[in-house]
mmCIF file of C-alpha atoms and ligand atoms in Angstrom:
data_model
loop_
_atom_site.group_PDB
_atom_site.id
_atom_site.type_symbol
_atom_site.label_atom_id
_atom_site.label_comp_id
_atom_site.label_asym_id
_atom_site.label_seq_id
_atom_site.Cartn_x
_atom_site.Cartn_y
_atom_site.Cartn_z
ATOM 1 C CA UNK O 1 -167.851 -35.808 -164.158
ATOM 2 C CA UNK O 2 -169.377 -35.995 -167.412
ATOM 3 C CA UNK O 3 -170.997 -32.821 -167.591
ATOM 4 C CA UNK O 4 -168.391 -30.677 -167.741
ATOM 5 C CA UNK O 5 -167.162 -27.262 -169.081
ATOM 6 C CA UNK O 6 -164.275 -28.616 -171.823
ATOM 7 C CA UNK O 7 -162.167 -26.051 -171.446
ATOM 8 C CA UNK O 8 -162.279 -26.359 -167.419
ATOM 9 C CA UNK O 9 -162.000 -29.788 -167.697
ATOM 10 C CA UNK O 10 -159.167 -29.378 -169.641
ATOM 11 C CA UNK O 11 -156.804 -28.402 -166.772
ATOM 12 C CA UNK O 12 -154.081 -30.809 -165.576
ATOM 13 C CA UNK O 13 -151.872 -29.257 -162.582
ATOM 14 C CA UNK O 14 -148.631 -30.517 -160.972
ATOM 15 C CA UNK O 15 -148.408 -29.289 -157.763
ATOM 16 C CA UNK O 16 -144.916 -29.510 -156.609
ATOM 17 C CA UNK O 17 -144.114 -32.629 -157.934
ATOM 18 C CA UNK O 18 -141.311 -34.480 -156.894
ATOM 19 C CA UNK O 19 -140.691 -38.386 -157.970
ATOM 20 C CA UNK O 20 -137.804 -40.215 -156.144
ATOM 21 C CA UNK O 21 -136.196 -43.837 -157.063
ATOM 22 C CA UNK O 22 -134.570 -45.682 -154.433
ATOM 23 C CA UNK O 23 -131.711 -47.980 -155.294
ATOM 24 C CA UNK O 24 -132.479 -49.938 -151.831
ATOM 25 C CA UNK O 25 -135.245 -49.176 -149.322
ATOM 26 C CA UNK O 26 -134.515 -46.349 -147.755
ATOM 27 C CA UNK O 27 -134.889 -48.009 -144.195
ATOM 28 C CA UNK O 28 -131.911 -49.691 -145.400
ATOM 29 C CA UNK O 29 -130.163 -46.168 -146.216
ATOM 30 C CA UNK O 30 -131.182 -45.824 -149.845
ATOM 31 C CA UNK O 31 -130.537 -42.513 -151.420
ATOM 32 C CA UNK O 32 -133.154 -40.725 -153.442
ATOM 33 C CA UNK O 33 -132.483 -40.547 -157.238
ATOM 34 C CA UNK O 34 -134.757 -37.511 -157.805
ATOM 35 C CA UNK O 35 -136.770 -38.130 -161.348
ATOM 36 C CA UNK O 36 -139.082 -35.328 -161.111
ATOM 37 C CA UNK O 37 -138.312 -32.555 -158.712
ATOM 38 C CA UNK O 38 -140.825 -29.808 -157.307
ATOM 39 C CA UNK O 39 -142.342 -30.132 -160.524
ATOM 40 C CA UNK O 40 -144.976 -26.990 -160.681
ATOM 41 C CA UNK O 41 -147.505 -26.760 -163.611
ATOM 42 C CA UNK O 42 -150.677 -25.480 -164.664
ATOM 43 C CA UNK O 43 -152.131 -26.892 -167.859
ATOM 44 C CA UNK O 44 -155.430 -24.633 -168.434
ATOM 45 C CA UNK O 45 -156.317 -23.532 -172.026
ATOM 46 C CA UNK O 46 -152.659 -23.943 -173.702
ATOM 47 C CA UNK O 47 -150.601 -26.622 -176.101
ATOM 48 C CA UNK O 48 -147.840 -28.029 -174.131
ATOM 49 C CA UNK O 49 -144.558 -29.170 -175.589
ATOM 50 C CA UNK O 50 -142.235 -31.232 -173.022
ATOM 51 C CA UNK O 51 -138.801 -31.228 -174.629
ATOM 52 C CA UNK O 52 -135.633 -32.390 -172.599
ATOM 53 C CA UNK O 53 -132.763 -34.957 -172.991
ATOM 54 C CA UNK O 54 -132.768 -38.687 -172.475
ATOM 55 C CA UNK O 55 -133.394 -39.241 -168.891
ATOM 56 C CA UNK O 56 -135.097 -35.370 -168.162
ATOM 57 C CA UNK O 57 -137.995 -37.208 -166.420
ATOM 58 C CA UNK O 58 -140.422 -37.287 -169.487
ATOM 59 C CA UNK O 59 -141.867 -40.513 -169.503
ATOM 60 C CA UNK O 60 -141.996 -40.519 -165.902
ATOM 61 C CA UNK O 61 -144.084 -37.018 -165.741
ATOM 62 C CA UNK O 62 -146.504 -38.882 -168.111
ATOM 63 C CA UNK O 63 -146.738 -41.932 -166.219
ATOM 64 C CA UNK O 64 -147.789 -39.560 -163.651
ATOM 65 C CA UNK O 65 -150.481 -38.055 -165.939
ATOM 66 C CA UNK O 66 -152.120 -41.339 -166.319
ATOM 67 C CA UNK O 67 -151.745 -42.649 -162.669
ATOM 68 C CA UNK O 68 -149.404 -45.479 -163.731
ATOM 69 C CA UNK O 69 -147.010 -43.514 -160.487
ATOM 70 C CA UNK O 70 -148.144 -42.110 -157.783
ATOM 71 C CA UNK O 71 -145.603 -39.176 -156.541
ATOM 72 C CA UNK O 72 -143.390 -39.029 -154.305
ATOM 73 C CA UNK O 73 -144.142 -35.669 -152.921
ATOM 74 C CA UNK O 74 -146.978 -33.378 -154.450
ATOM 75 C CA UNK O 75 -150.284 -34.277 -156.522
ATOM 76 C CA UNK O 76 -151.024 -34.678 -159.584
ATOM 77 C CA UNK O 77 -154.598 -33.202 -160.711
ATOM 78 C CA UNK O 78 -156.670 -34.221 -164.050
ATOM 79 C CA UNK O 79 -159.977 -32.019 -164.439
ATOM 80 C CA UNK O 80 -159.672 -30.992 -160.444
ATOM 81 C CA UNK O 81 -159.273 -34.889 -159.320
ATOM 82 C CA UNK O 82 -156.109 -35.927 -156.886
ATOM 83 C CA UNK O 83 -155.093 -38.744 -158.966
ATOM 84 C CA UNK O 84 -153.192 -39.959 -155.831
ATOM 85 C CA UNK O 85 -156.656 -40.203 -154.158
ATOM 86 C CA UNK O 86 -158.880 -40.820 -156.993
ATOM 87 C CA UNK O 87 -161.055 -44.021 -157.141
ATOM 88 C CA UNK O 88 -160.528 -46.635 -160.322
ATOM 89 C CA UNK O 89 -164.308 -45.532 -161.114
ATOM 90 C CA UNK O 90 -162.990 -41.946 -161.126
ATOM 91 C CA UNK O 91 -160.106 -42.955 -162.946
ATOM 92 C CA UNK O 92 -161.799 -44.880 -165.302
ATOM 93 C CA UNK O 93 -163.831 -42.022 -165.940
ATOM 94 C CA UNK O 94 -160.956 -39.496 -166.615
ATOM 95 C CA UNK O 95 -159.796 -41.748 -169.726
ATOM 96 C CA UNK O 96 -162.795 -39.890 -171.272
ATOM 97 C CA UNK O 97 -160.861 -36.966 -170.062
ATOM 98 C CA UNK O 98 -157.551 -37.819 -171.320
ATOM 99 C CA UNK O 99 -155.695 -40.215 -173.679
ATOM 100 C CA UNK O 100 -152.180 -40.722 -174.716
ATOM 101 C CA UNK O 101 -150.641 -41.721 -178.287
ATOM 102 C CA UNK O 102 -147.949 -43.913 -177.252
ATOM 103 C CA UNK O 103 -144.345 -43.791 -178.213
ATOM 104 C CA UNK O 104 -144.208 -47.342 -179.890
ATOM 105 C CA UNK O 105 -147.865 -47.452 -181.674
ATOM 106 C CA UNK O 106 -147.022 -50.742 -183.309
ATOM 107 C CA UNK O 107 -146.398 -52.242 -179.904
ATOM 108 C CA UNK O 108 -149.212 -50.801 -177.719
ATOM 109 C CA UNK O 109 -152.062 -52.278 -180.406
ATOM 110 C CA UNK O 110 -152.961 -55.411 -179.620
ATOM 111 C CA UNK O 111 -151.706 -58.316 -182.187
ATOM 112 C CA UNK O 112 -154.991 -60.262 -181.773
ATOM 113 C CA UNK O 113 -157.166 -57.911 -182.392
ATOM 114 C CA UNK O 114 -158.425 -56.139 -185.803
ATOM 115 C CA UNK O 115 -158.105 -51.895 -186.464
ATOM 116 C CA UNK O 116 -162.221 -52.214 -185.420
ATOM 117 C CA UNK O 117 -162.137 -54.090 -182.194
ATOM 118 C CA UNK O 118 -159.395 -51.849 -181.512
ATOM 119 C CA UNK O 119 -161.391 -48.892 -182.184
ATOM 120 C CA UNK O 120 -164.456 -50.123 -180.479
ATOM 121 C CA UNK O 121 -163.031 -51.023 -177.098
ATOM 122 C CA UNK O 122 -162.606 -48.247 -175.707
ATOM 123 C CA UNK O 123 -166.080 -46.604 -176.404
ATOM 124 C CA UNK O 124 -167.120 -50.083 -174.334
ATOM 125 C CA UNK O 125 -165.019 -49.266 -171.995
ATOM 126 C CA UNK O 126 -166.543 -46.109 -171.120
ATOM 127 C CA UNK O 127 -170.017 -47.243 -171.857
ATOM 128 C CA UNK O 128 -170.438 -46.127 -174.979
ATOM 129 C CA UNK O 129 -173.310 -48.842 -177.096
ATOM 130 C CA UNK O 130 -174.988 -46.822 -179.890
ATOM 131 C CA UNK O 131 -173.328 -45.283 -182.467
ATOM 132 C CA UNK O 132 -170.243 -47.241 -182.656
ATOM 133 C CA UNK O 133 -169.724 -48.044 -185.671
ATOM 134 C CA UNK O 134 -170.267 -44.109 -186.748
ATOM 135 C CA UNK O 135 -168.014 -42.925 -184.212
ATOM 136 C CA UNK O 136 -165.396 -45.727 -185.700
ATOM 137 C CA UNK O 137 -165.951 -43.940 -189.851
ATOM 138 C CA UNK O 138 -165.854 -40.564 -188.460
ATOM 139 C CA UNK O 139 -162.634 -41.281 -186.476
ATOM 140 C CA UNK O 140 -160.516 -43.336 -189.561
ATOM 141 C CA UNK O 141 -161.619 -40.015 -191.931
ATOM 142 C CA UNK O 142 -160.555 -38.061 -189.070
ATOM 143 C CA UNK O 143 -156.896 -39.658 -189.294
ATOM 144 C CA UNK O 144 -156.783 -40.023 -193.141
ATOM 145 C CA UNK O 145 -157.663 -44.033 -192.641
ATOM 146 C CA UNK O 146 -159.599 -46.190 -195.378
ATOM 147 C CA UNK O 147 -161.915 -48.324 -193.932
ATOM 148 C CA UNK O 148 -160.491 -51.055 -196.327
ATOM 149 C CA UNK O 149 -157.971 -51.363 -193.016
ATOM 150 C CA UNK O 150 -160.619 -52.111 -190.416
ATOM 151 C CA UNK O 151 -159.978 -55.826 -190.950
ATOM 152 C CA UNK O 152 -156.351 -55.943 -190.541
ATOM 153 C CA UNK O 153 -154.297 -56.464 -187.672
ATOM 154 C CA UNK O 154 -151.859 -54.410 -186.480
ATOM 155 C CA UNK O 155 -149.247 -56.769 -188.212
ATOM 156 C CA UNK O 156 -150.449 -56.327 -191.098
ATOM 157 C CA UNK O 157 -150.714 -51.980 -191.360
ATOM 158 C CA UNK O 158 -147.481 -49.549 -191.763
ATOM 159 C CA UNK O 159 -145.881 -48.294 -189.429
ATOM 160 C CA UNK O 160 -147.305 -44.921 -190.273
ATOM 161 C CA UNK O 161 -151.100 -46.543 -190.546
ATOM 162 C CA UNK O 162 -150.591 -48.026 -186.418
ATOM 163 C CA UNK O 163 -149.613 -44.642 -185.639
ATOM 164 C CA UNK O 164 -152.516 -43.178 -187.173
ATOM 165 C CA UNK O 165 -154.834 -46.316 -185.715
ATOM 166 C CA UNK O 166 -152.654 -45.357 -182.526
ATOM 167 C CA UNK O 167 -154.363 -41.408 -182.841
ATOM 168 C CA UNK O 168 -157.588 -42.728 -183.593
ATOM 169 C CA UNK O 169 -157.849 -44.875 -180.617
ATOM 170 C CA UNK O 170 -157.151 -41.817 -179.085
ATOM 171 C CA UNK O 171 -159.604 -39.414 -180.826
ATOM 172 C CA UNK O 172 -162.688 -41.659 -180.966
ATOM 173 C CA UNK O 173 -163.670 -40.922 -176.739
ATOM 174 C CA UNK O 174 -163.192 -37.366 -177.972
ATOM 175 C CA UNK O 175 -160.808 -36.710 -174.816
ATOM 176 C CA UNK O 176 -160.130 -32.589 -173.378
ATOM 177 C CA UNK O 177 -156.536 -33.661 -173.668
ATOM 178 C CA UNK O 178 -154.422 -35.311 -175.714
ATOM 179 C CA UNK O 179 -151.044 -36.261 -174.712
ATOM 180 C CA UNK O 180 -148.514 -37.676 -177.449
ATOM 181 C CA UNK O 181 -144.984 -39.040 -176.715
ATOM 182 C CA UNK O 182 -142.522 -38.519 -179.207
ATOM 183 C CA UNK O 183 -145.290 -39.792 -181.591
ATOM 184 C CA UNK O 184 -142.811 -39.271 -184.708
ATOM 185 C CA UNK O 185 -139.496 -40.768 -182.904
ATOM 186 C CA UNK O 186 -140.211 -44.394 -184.983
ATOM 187 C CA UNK O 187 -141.390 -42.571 -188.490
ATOM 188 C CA UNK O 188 -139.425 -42.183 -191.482
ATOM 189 C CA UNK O 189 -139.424 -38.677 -192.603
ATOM 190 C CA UNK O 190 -142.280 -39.131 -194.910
ATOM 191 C CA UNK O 191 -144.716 -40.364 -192.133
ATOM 192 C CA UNK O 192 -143.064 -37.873 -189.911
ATOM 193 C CA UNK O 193 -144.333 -34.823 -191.815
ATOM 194 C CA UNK O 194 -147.746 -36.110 -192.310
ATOM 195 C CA UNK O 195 -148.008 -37.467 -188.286
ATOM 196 C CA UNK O 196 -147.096 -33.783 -187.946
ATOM 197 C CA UNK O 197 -149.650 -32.105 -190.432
ATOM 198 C CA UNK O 198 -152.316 -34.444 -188.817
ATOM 199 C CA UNK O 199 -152.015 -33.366 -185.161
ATOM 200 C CA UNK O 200 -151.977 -29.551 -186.308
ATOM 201 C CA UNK O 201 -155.207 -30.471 -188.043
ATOM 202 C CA UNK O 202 -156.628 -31.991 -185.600
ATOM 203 C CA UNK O 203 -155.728 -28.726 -183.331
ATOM 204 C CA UNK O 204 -156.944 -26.988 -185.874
ATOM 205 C CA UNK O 205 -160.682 -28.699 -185.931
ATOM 206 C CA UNK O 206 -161.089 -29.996 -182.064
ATOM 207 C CA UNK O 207 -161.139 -28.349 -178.655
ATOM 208 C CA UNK O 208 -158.411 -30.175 -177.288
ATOM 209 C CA UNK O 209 -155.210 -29.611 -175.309
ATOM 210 C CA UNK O 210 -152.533 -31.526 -177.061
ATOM 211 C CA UNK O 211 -149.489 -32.137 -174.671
ATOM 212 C CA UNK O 212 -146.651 -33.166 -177.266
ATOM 213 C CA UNK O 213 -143.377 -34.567 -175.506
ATOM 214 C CA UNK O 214 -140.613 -34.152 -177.676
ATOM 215 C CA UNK O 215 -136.647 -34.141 -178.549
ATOM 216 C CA UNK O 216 -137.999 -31.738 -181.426
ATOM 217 C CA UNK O 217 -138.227 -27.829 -180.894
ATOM 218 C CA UNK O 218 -139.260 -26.893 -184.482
ATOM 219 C CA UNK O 219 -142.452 -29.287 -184.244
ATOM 220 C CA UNK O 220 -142.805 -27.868 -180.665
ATOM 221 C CA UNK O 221 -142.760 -24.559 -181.801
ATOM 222 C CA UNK O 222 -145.803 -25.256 -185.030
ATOM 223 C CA UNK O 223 -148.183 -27.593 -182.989
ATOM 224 C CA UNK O 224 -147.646 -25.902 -179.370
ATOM 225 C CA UNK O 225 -147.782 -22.489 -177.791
ATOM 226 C CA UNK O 226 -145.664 -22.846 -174.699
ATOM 227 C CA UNK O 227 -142.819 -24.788 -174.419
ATOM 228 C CA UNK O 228 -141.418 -26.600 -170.705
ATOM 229 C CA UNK O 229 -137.601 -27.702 -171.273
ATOM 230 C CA UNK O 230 -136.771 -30.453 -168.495
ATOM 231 C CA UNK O 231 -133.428 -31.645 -167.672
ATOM 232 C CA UNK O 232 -132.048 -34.073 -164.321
ATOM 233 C CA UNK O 233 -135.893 -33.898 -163.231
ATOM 234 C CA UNK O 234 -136.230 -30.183 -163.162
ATOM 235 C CA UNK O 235 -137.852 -27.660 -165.553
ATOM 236 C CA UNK O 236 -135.275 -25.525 -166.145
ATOM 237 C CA UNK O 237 -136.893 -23.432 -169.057
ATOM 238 C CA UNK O 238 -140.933 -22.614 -169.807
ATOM 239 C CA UNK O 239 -142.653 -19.952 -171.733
ATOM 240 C CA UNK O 240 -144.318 -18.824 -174.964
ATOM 241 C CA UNK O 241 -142.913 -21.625 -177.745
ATOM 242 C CA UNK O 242 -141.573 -18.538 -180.309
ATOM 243 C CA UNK O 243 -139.596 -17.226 -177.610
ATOM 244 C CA UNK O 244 -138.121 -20.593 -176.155
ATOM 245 C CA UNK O 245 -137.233 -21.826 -179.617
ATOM 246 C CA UNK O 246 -136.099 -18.641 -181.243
ATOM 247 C CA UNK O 247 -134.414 -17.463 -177.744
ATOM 248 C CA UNK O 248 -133.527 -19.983 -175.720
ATOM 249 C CA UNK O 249 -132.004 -19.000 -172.465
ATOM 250 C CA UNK O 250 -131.073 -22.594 -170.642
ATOM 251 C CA UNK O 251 -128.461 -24.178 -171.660
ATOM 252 C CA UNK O 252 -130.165 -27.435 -171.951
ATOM 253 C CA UNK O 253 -132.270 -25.231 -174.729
ATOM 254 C CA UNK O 254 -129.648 -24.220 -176.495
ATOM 255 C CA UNK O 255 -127.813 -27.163 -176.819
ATOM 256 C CA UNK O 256 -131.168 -29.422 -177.766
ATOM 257 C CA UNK O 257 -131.555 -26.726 -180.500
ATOM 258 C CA UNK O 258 -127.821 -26.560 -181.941
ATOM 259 C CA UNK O 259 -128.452 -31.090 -182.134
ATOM 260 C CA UNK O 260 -131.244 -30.705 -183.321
ATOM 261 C CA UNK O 261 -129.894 -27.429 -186.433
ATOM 262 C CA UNK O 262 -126.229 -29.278 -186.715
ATOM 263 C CA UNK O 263 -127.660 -32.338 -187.940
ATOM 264 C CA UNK O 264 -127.634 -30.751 -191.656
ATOM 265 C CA UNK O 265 -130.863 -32.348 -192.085
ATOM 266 C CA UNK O 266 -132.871 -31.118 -195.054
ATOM 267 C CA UNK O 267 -136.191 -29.640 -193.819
ATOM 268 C CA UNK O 268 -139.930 -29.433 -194.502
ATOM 269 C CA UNK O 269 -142.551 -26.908 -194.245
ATOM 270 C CA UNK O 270 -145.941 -27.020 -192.439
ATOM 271 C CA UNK O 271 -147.568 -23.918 -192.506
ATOM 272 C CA UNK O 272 -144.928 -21.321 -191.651
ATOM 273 C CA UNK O 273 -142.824 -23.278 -189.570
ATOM 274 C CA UNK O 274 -140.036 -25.964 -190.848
ATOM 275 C CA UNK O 275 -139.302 -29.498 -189.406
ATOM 276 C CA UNK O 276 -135.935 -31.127 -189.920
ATOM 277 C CA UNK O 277 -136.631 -34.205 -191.392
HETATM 278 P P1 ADP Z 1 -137.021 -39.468 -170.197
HETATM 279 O O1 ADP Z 1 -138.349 -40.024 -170.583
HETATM 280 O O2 ADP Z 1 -136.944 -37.981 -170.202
HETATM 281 O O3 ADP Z 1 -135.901 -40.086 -170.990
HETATM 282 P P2 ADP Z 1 -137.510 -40.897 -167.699
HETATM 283 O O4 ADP Z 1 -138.693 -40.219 -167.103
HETATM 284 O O5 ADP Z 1 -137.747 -42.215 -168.372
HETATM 285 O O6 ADP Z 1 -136.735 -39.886 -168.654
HETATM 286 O O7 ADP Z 1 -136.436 -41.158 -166.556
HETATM 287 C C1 ADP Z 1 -135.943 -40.128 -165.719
HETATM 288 C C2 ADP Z 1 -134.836 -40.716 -164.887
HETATM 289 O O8 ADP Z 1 -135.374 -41.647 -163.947
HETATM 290 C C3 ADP Z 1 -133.820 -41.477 -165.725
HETATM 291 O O9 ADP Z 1 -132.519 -41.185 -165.228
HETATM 292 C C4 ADP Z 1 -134.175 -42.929 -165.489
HETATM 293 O O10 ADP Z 1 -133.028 -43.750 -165.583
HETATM 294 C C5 ADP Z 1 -134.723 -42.899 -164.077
HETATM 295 N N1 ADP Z 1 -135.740 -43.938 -163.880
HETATM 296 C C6 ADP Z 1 -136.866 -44.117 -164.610
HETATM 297 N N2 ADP Z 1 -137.582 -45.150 -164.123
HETATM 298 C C7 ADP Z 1 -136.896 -45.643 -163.061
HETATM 299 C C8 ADP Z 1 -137.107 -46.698 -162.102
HETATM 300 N N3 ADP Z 1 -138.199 -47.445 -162.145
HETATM 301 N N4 ADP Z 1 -136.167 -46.887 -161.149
HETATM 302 C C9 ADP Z 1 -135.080 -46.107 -161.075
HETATM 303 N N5 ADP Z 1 -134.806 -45.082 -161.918
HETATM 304 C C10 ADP Z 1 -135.698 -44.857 -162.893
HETATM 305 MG MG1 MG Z 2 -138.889 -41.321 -172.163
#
């Protein structure tokens, strides 16, 4: 699995996708509550934004992503594996393959460790020996990190620093894909504009898929190229991010866009594009 074509290995697909919660077993008469639905997607050389209201099924499609559910109905592949079938060595390997910025970075670092152990563990855990500490400079540059902070614990950094410690953790296996959920939703608008900058930059210098879920269509539109609009477990809009955002034809679209305009936020401006902040 490690030599591979990037690009190829790149691809995630959904394959008719459906994810169903049962309020009792179903022996028992439980009725689905349907998540995900007949999910189809194809995730080859494109930026993904996943926008949709609370409850659209985000979280759980990403779950998916990183095995953490196994589907209902349909399969999930990463680089051409059946994550339903794959083996934890496979899996294990994929992480080199993909990696997630989580929602909450404060809370996914680990208190009793420092910004380097943090750094370090997973290049152990894919085998990685030499080079580490390189691989930890070139990453903290990377996100715009002194190495002043390598020492700290999580405790003890910004909330804007964990979310950057959060990207780097991320970065330093060099993954195909990067997935990132709502990775501005706990910044204040300062830290929100630079999160932002950062993951165009690293667009801009890495071949890498970014995946960005999101309530926010203008930062959809600047980091990603298409945009998928979920809603009750179903993608109800998808296509080129311009054309969603500018012309959005669901309903769900229109009225995430209107929340997101008639909030008389002031905005910012990354390149051409600008975020409410
Ligand atoms: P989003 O991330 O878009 O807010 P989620 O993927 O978290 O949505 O959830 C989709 C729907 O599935 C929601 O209505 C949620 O309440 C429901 N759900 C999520 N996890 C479970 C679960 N373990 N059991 C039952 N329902 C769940
Ligand atoms: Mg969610």
């Amino acid at each position: 699995m490690n030599k591979h074509n990037p690009l190829k290995s790149a691809q995630v697909r959904f394959d008719n996708v459906s994810v169903h919660y049962y309020s009792s077993p179903r022996w028992l008469g439980g009725k689905a509550f349907k998540a995900l639905e007949q999910l189809d997607l194809s995730i080859e050389t494109q930026n993904l934004a996943i926008v949709g209201p609370s409850g659209a099924g985000k979280s759980t499609l990403i779950e998916l992503l990183f095995g953490l559910r196994k589907p209902s109905l349909g399969e999930v592949y990463v680089c051409g594996f059946p994550l339903s079938r794959a083996s934890a060595k496979q899996r294990q390997a994929l992480c080199q393959h993909i990696q997630l910025i989580p929602q909450e970075p404060q809370a996914s670092l680990n208190p009793y460790y420092t910004v380097q152990q943090i750094l370090i563990e997973p290049l152990i855990n894919i085998g990685v020996v030499e080079g580490q500490k390189e691989r930890v400079q070139q990453v903290l540059e990377d996100v715009g990190l002194e190495s002043s902070l390598l020492d700290r614990n999580p405790q003890q950094l910004s909330v804007g620093q964990a979310q950057r410690v959060a990207i780097a953790r991320a970065l330093i296996v060099k993954p195909c894909v990067l997935v990132a959920d709502e990775p501005t939703s706990s910044l204040d608008p300062v830290s929100r504009k630079q999160v932002l900058d950062l993951l165009a930059h690293i667009q801009s210098t890495r071949q890498m898929r970014l995946i960005l879920v999101t309530h926010d269509l203008d930062a959809a539109q600047a980091l990603c190229d298409e945009i998928l609009v979920l809603d009750q477990g179903r993608a109800v809009e998808h296509g080129c991010a311009k054309t969603v955002a500018l012309n959005p034809s669901h309903l769900t679209t229109r009225a995430l866009m209107s929340a997101q305009h008639n909030s008389n936020t002031p905005t910012k401006t990354i390149g051409e594009v600008s975020y409410a902040t």
